[in-house]
Amino acid sequence: MAQTVNTKEVDEYLEQVVQALHRTVRYAIPHVKKDAEIADKAVKDCEEILSVVMEGNVSEWLK
Amino acid sequence: MFTDKVEAKDFAKMDPEYQDLLRRIITIQSDCEIGGPHLYVEKMLPNAPTKLDQLLVARTAAEEVDHYRKFARLAGDIGVDVSFVLSQPNQKRYVEAFRGTITTWEDFAVFGFLIDRIGRYQLEEFIGCTYAPIEPLLPDIINEELGHIDYGATQTTELLTKGDESREKVQKAIDTWYIKGLDMFGRSESRRSERYCHWGIKRRTNAQARDAYMKEVEPLIKGMGLKVPDPLKGRKYL
């Protein structure tokens, strides 16, 4: 059975999102105690990325 | 009882009841995976107690989004588009525990300790599932859920060291989430639950899974010096 229309594209989009979040967190964790600026920026970046996912505006993602 | 293994290519040949049940359970699982971040990202990511906790909230959410993605792909393989759950208001979530917002760290910690554990139970139901494509997804997802449970348990324990007021808030969170958690297993007399078992989609009935959960979690709550709530009080699905 073939994938439904959106599934493959949404899958690819979310895979990139998840990778970006993991990269951001992985980079920031070792800096948490010594460099608050890096941690702050990472948290902000994660907030921004996740706010797009939470909005769930799939048609925008696929443009 | 049905025990054959079904591949995606053979799904359309299966009994309509099997198809309906599988579509339903994969949709609900997808909804639950994305339902977690929808509960806590907005308030807990900016307000977690430390920078490290903020980053761990983000990592937890990333893992749940990835779990959603994996189940959504599985749904796509059988012709179901579950992307509607990405924008679904919390009040419309399939499972009642996800119909709200987490606004306190006590609730976030206890949610990990108790509700992510139910997430693990739900996933473990699929071990040996007759729909073969599910099984390869399970080890990584369950492993990540174990991480969420451990983090929730650690945070809960830490909150208990912070004085009487904090302990009271944790107990209140336990009182809320334990009951919501028990309801997540569904009704004990559910006919659908028996049909899931009949078709080998799930391993246990609702009642069996809930009993196992209670046996696991009650000693953990008591071990923290907390009171186990009355398992019948405030329940919606007995």
XYZ file of C-alpha atoms in Angstrom:
301
model
C 0.000 0.000 0.000
C 1.359 3.432 -0.930
C 2.066 6.089 1.679
C -0.639 8.723 2.092
C 0.027 12.001 0.319
C 1.606 13.988 3.134
C 3.244 11.309 5.190
C 6.632 11.110 3.491
C 7.118 14.876 3.365
C 5.991 15.416 6.949
C 8.297 12.577 7.991
C 11.273 14.221 6.299
C 10.440 17.619 7.766
C 10.082 16.285 11.300
C 13.235 14.213 10.995
C 15.159 17.418 10.272
C 13.449 19.182 13.169
C 14.351 16.388 15.584
C 17.952 16.341 14.396
C 18.214 20.127 14.805
C 16.858 19.922 18.353
C 19.265 17.141 19.296
C 22.215 19.010 17.788
C 21.299 22.163 19.695
C 20.868 20.370 23.021
C 24.005 18.232 22.590
C 26.116 21.288 21.852
C 24.766 23.311 24.761
C 24.785 20.771 27.607
C 28.575 20.790 28.208
C 28.459 24.612 28.351
C 25.614 24.900 30.842
C 27.764 25.644 33.882
C 30.508 27.728 32.294
C 28.830 29.683 29.533
C 25.294 30.769 30.264
C 25.075 32.644 26.985
C 25.440 29.466 24.913
C 22.839 27.682 27.040
C 20.455 30.630 26.812
C 20.757 30.769 23.059
C 20.225 27.018 22.768
C 17.057 27.190 24.883
C 15.772 30.062 22.749
C 16.532 28.114 19.566
C 14.728 25.050 20.908
C 11.739 27.189 21.890
C 11.599 28.613 18.411
C 11.876 25.229 16.682
C 9.346 23.575 18.967
C 6.860 26.417 18.684
C 6.646 25.699 14.961
C 6.041 21.994 15.626
C 3.451 22.759 18.308
C 1.609 25.034 15.902
C 1.302 22.030 13.629
C 0.725 24.046 10.481
C 1.607 21.183 8.173
C 0.713 22.947 4.942
C 3.244 25.676 5.804
C 5.961 23.095 6.444
C 5.424 21.511 3.069
C 5.635 24.726 1.037
C -6.466 -16.316 18.614
C -4.702 -14.910 15.579
C -0.921 -15.383 15.653
C 0.279 -14.932 12.029
C 2.642 -12.084 11.228
C 1.184 -9.452 8.914
C 3.392 -7.282 6.713
C 2.310 -3.871 5.419
C 1.781 -5.258 1.913
C -0.761 -7.766 3.268
C -2.651 -5.326 5.469
C -5.416 -4.730 2.911
C -6.115 -8.479 2.764
C -6.774 -8.673 6.474
C -10.166 -8.964 8.134
C -11.871 -5.529 8.297
C -11.929 -5.711 12.090
C -8.147 -6.182 12.174
C -7.692 -3.244 9.814
C -9.961 -0.991 11.891
C -8.293 -1.900 15.167
C -4.791 -1.387 13.829
C -5.677 1.950 12.236
C -7.239 3.037 15.499
C -4.401 2.021 17.796
C -1.702 3.569 15.597
C -3.665 6.817 15.384
C -4.113 6.922 19.169
C -0.435 6.106 19.733
C 0.568 8.945 17.373
C -1.775 11.310 19.210
C -0.325 10.341 22.602
C 3.267 10.783 21.392
C 2.680 14.345 20.198
C 0.203 15.010 23.012
C 3.003 15.008 25.617
C 4.948 17.970 24.190
C 1.680 19.801 23.669
C 1.074 19.511 27.406
C 4.380 20.872 28.648
C 6.536 22.617 26.041
C 4.878 26.015 26.242
C 5.193 26.473 30.022
C 7.983 24.127 31.068
C 10.620 24.861 28.452
C 10.928 28.522 29.497
C 10.274 27.844 33.202
C 12.171 24.661 34.115
C 14.263 25.218 37.272
C 17.712 25.268 35.639
C 19.230 25.741 32.190
C 20.099 22.047 32.152
C 16.487 21.152 32.936
C 15.315 23.451 30.143
C 17.571 21.642 27.715
C 16.375 18.269 28.981
C 12.759 19.346 28.497
C 13.668 20.230 24.901
C 15.387 16.865 24.419
C 12.391 15.007 25.860
C 10.067 16.883 23.509
C 12.376 16.128 20.559
C 12.230 12.421 21.367
C 8.444 12.466 21.616
C 8.180 14.296 18.290
C 10.393 11.574 16.836
C 8.146 8.857 18.294
C 5.183 10.586 16.683
C 7.084 10.668 13.389
C 7.787 6.932 13.512
C 4.177 6.018 14.259
C 2.911 8.488 11.656
C 5.076 6.751 9.051
C 3.673 3.399 10.141
C 0.164 4.849 9.781
C 1.035 6.135 6.319
C 2.069 2.611 5.310
C -1.509 1.456 5.901
C -3.078 4.470 4.214
C -3.807 6.573 7.298
C -2.808 10.224 7.466
C -2.465 11.093 11.156
C -1.028 14.569 10.576
C -4.295 16.087 11.852
C -3.173 15.296 15.416
C -0.253 17.712 15.030
C -2.595 20.691 15.194
C -5.374 19.166 17.240
C -6.340 21.245 20.309
C -5.378 19.501 23.547
C -9.044 19.246 24.518
C -9.602 16.920 21.568
C -6.849 14.418 22.363
C -7.957 10.788 22.321
C -6.694 10.161 25.850
C -7.985 12.379 28.614
C -4.630 12.750 30.412
C -3.408 14.820 27.456
C -6.326 17.260 27.482
C -4.796 20.096 29.439
C -1.590 21.992 30.111
C 1.230 21.317 32.540
C 2.126 24.520 34.320
C 4.185 23.402 37.342
C 7.477 21.561 37.689
C 5.833 19.168 40.176
C 3.321 18.151 37.519
C 6.031 17.834 34.891
C 8.172 15.642 37.155
C 5.294 13.391 38.205
C 4.050 13.199 34.614
C 7.411 11.703 33.650
C 7.437 9.390 36.659
C 3.874 8.079 36.222
C 2.531 8.856 32.746
C 5.616 8.211 30.636
C 5.675 4.865 32.448
C 2.218 4.195 30.999
C 3.665 5.208 27.648
C 6.150 2.399 28.160
C 3.301 -0.001 29.010
C 1.416 0.999 25.865
C 4.498 0.366 23.773
C 5.240 -2.942 25.466
C 1.768 -4.094 24.449
C 3.121 -4.222 20.895
C 5.948 -6.646 21.709
C 5.212 -9.713 19.594
C 2.418 -7.831 17.778
C 0.994 -9.623 14.759
C 1.524 -6.473 12.685
C 5.213 -7.072 12.027
C 6.371 -3.520 11.107
C 5.723 -2.254 14.654
C 8.275 -4.412 16.436
C 11.502 -2.967 14.964
C 10.484 0.508 16.198
C 10.058 -0.539 19.789
C 13.551 -0.913 21.319
C 14.663 2.678 20.630
C 11.345 4.244 21.561
C 11.009 2.223 24.781
C 14.599 3.059 25.683
C 13.884 6.770 25.315
C 10.705 6.440 27.365
C 12.768 4.771 30.101
C 14.958 7.877 30.081
C 11.894 10.107 30.515
C 10.602 7.953 33.386
C 13.982 8.031 35.102
C 14.259 11.807 34.725
C 10.719 12.241 36.077
C 11.439 9.961 39.048
C 14.704 11.784 39.811
C 13.041 15.191 39.645
C 10.152 13.986 41.821
C 12.587 12.663 44.438
C 14.552 15.907 44.350
C 11.408 17.971 44.889
C 10.677 15.911 47.992
C 13.893 17.137 49.605
C 12.758 20.756 49.344
C 10.507 20.986 52.366
C 6.913 20.408 53.367
C 5.359 22.779 50.852
C 7.138 21.103 47.983
C 6.186 17.660 49.335
C 2.534 18.705 49.453
C 2.664 19.880 45.858
C 4.234 16.585 44.785
C 1.560 14.603 46.641
C -1.102 16.694 44.900
C 0.486 15.941 41.539
C 0.610 12.220 42.402
C -3.073 12.342 43.378
C -3.924 13.866 39.997
C -1.711 11.860 37.646
C -2.083 8.469 39.295
C -5.844 8.568 38.739
C -5.537 9.973 35.213
C -2.942 7.261 34.575
C -5.156 4.411 35.723
C -7.905 5.730 33.449
C -5.492 5.699 30.502
C -5.700 1.903 30.380
C -9.400 2.105 29.498
C -12.356 0.169 30.845
C -11.701 -3.253 32.345
C -14.719 -4.735 30.576
C -13.874 -3.240 27.205
C -14.856 -5.548 24.362
C -12.421 -3.758 22.074
C -9.584 -4.575 24.443
C -10.434 -8.284 24.072
C -10.513 -7.974 20.289
C -7.055 -6.376 20.297
C -5.840 -9.439 22.193
C -7.762 -11.802 19.916
C -5.983 -10.362 16.869
C -2.615 -10.373 18.615
C -2.277 -6.603 18.280
C -1.948 -6.227 22.067
C -0.586 -8.699 24.589
C -2.831 -7.917 27.534
C -6.343 -6.720 28.275
C -6.829 -3.254 29.789
C -7.375 -4.762 33.231
C -4.253 -6.945 33.067
C -2.030 -4.052 31.993
C -3.484 -1.720 34.629
C -2.978 -4.327 37.383
C 0.649 -4.799 36.351
C 1.167 -1.022 36.377
C -0.331 -0.669 39.841
C 1.864 -3.460 41.169
C 4.922 -1.723 39.750
C 4.157 1.831 40.733
C 2.580 1.590 44.170
C 5.772 0.452 45.941
C 7.651 3.246 44.161
C 5.217 5.889 45.463
C 5.360 4.425 48.972
C 9.148 4.217 48.740
C 9.205 8.004 48.249
C 7.283 8.389 51.485
C 4.133 9.434 49.628
C 0.575 8.208 49.889
C -0.853 6.007 47.156
C -4.204 7.543 46.148
C -7.382 5.499 46.361
C -7.322 3.786 42.937
C -11.095 4.065 42.556
C -11.654 7.660 43.663
C -12.244 10.068 40.784
C -11.835 7.405 38.118
C -13.790 7.766 34.871
C -13.031 4.440 33.230
C -13.317 1.470 35.574
